[in-house]
Amino acid sequence: MSGFSSEERAAPFTLEYRVFLKNEKGQYISPFHDIPIYADKDVFHMVVEVPRWSNAKMEIATKDPLNPIKQDVKKGKLRYVANLFPYKGYIWNYGAIPQTWEDPGHNDKHTGCCGDNDPIDVCEIGSKVCARGEIIRVKILGILAMIDEGETDWKVIAINVEDPDAANYNDINDVKRLKPGYLEATVDWFRRYKVPDGKPENQFAFNAEFKDKDFAVDIIKSTHDYWRALVTKKTDGKGISCMNTTVSESPFQCDPDAAKAIVDSWISGSITRKTKGISLEYKLILLHLICLKALDVKVVALNL
């Protein structure tokens, strides 16, 4: 067991819906910044955003304080992926590795494109359908270099270490051998999943071939370095919330009470989804966090 837990707020499939994460003490944390990248030697943590076979496009809210999971919104509408024949929704448990960041200011030497400004994505291929907000421990098997609308968007292939067959999977060739057709289906899915929305097919580096475990781990480690530069304010996050409760070298660290204030205000309805402003209560909380140096924003921006 990971010791982490999740807490849902508001109804699923609404603009207000959020999944907040807690540590083993029941304190609210950021799944982006506070969950360690490593669960054990050669084992990584994964934040499950989208359970296999589901369609709602859920993601870590990188610009919200504490980075809860929410449903992505495009032009004011909640986003869903289409059932792309012959697939039903996402064909793996989909999520992200915490404490990683694909830097939009870094031009990747492998793809020739800059990062997509998100934590690195993971496709977990085990037999269990995981829950949204679940934190699992995964073995890295390989990686796919997708180029999404001109941005580098790595897709890590991994398996839950608690899967009954996990011992049989140690590199990308094991996936080819034991799950014939699965990797080809993965490329096909990522290539075409935006086409029903009127977008062009996605492109890939390396001729859409998967790279092995060692290559994947090196990429993950590089995104961890970019994340550390982000959270220690050595890189401009351009609106990303780096509020955290555990990263001691980060100027954005805050105490658990400040983190709880964010969630309590969301629960009580003080945090609204207004497009042209935010509530007075939330402004006061933000001001408190600014005093704690937990948020890198200017007071004047809050119109206080």
Coordinates of C-alpha atoms in Angstrom, one line a residue, residues 89-256:
G89 CA -11.9 5.0 -24.1
Y90 CA -8.3 4.9 -22.8
I91 CA -6.8 1.4 -23.4
W92 CA -4.5 1.5 -20.3
N93 CA -4.6 3.1 -16.8
Y94 CA -3.3 6.6 -17.7
G95 CA -1.6 9.1 -15.5
A96 CA 1.7 10.8 -14.7
I97 CA 4.9 10.4 -12.7
P98 CA 5.1 12.9 -9.9
Q99 CA 8.0 15.4 -9.6
T100 CA 8.5 15.4 -13.3
W101 CA 7.9 18.2 -15.8
E102 CA 8.3 18.5 -19.6
D103 CA 9.9 21.9 -19.8
P104 CA 8.3 24.1 -22.6
G105 CA 11.5 26.1 -22.7
H106 CA 13.7 23.1 -23.5
N107 CA 14.0 21.8 -27.1
D108 CA 14.3 18.1 -26.9
K109 CA 17.2 16.7 -28.9
H110 CA 15.3 13.5 -29.8
T111 CA 12.1 15.2 -31.1
G112 CA 13.3 18.7 -32.1
C113 CA 10.3 20.1 -30.1
C114 CA 9.8 21.7 -26.7
G115 CA 8.1 20.0 -23.8
D116 CA 4.3 20.1 -23.3
N117 CA 4.4 21.9 -19.9
D118 CA 3.0 18.8 -18.0
P119 CA 4.3 16.0 -15.8
I120 CA 5.5 13.0 -17.9
D121 CA 2.6 10.7 -19.0
V122 CA 2.4 7.0 -18.1
C123 CA 0.4 4.1 -19.7
E124 CA 0.1 1.3 -17.1
I125 CA -0.6 -2.0 -18.9
G126 CA -1.4 -4.3 -16.0
S127 CA -4.6 -6.3 -15.5
K128 CA -6.2 -4.2 -12.8
V129 CA -8.5 -1.2 -13.6
C130 CA -7.2 1.4 -11.2
A131 CA -9.2 4.2 -9.6
R132 CA -8.9 7.9 -10.4
G133 CA -6.5 9.4 -7.8
E134 CA -4.9 6.1 -6.9
I135 CA -1.2 6.1 -6.3
I136 CA 0.5 3.0 -7.6
R137 CA 4.1 1.8 -7.9
V138 CA 5.3 0.9 -11.3
K139 CA 8.2 -0.7 -13.2
I140 CA 9.3 1.2 -16.3
L141 CA 9.4 -0.9 -19.5
G142 CA 9.8 1.6 -22.3
I143 CA 8.8 4.9 -23.9
L144 CA 7.2 6.4 -27.0
A145 CA 8.1 9.8 -28.3
M146 CA 4.9 11.5 -29.4
I147 CA 4.8 15.0 -31.0
D148 CA 1.4 16.6 -30.1
E149 CA 0.7 19.8 -32.1
G150 CA 4.4 20.6 -32.2
E151 CA 5.2 19.7 -28.6
T152 CA 7.2 16.8 -27.1
D153 CA 4.8 14.5 -25.2
W154 CA 6.6 11.4 -24.0
K155 CA 4.5 8.3 -23.2
V156 CA 6.1 6.0 -20.7
I157 CA 5.0 2.3 -20.7
A158 CA 4.9 0.7 -17.3
I159 CA 3.3 -2.0 -15.2
N160 CA 2.0 -2.0 -11.6
V161 CA 4.5 -3.9 -9.4
E162 CA 1.6 -5.6 -7.7
D163 CA 0.3 -7.0 -11.0
P164 CA 0.3 -10.8 -10.9
D165 CA 2.4 -10.9 -14.1
A166 CA 4.8 -8.0 -13.2
A167 CA 7.7 -10.3 -12.7
N168 CA 7.5 -11.4 -16.3
Y169 CA 7.8 -7.8 -17.6
N170 CA 11.3 -6.1 -17.4
D171 CA 11.7 -4.3 -20.7
I172 CA 9.7 -3.3 -23.8
N173 CA 10.5 -6.5 -25.6
D174 CA 8.5 -8.4 -22.9
V175 CA 5.5 -6.4 -23.8
K176 CA 5.9 -7.3 -27.5
R177 CA 6.3 -10.9 -26.6
L178 CA 3.5 -11.3 -24.0
K179 CA 1.0 -8.8 -25.3
P180 CA 1.2 -9.1 -29.1
G181 CA -0.4 -6.1 -30.8
Y182 CA -0.7 -4.0 -27.7
L183 CA 2.1 -1.6 -28.5
E184 CA 0.9 -1.3 -32.1
A185 CA -2.6 -0.5 -30.7
T186 CA -1.0 2.1 -28.4
V187 CA 0.6 3.9 -31.3
D188 CA -2.6 3.7 -33.4
W189 CA -4.6 5.2 -30.5
F190 CA -2.3 8.1 -29.8
R191 CA -2.0 8.8 -33.5
R192 CA -5.7 9.1 -34.1
Y193 CA -7.4 10.0 -30.8
K194 CA -7.8 13.7 -31.7
V195 CA -9.1 13.1 -35.2
P196 CA -12.8 12.9 -34.2
D197 CA -12.3 16.5 -32.7
G198 CA -11.2 17.7 -36.1
K199 CA -7.5 17.7 -35.3
P200 CA -4.7 16.2 -37.5
E201 CA -3.1 12.9 -36.6
N202 CA -0.2 13.1 -34.1
Q203 CA 3.3 12.4 -35.2
F204 CA 6.2 10.5 -33.5
A205 CA 9.9 10.5 -33.3
F206 CA 12.0 7.4 -34.0
N207 CA 9.5 6.3 -36.7
A208 CA 6.9 5.6 -33.9
E209 CA 9.2 2.9 -32.4
F210 CA 9.3 2.3 -28.7
K211 CA 12.6 2.9 -26.9
D212 CA 13.7 0.5 -24.2
K213 CA 13.7 0.7 -20.4
D214 CA 17.1 2.4 -20.0
F215 CA 16.3 5.1 -22.5
A216 CA 12.9 5.7 -20.7
V217 CA 14.5 6.0 -17.3
D218 CA 17.0 8.5 -18.7
I219 CA 14.1 10.6 -20.1
I220 CA 12.2 10.4 -16.8
K221 CA 15.3 11.5 -14.9
S222 CA 15.8 14.5 -17.2
T223 CA 12.2 15.6 -16.6
H224 CA 12.8 15.3 -12.8
D225 CA 15.7 17.7 -13.2
Y226 CA 13.4 20.1 -15.1
W227 CA 10.8 19.8 -12.3
R228 CA 13.4 20.6 -9.6
A229 CA 14.4 23.7 -11.5
L230 CA 10.7 24.6 -11.6
V231 CA 9.9 24.1 -8.0
T232 CA 13.1 25.9 -6.8
K233 CA 12.3 28.9 -9.0
K234 CA 15.3 28.5 -11.3
T235 CA 12.8 28.2 -14.2
D236 CA 9.8 30.3 -14.9
G237 CA 6.7 28.1 -14.7
K238 CA 4.5 30.7 -16.4
G239 CA 1.5 30.2 -14.2
I240 CA 2.1 26.7 -12.9
S241 CA 1.3 26.4 -9.2
C242 CA 4.3 25.1 -7.3
M243 CA 2.6 25.1 -3.9
N244 CA 3.8 22.1 -1.9
T245 CA 4.2 20.9 1.6
T246 CA 7.4 18.8 1.5
V247 CA 10.0 20.2 -0.8
S248 CA 12.3 21.9 1.7
E249 CA 14.4 23.7 -0.9
S250 CA 11.4 25.2 -2.6
P251 CA 10.3 28.8 -1.9
F252 CA 6.7 27.7 -2.6
Q253 CA 6.6 25.3 0.4
C254 CA 3.7 26.0 2.8
D255 CA 2.5 24.4 6.0
P256 CA -0.3 21.7 6.1

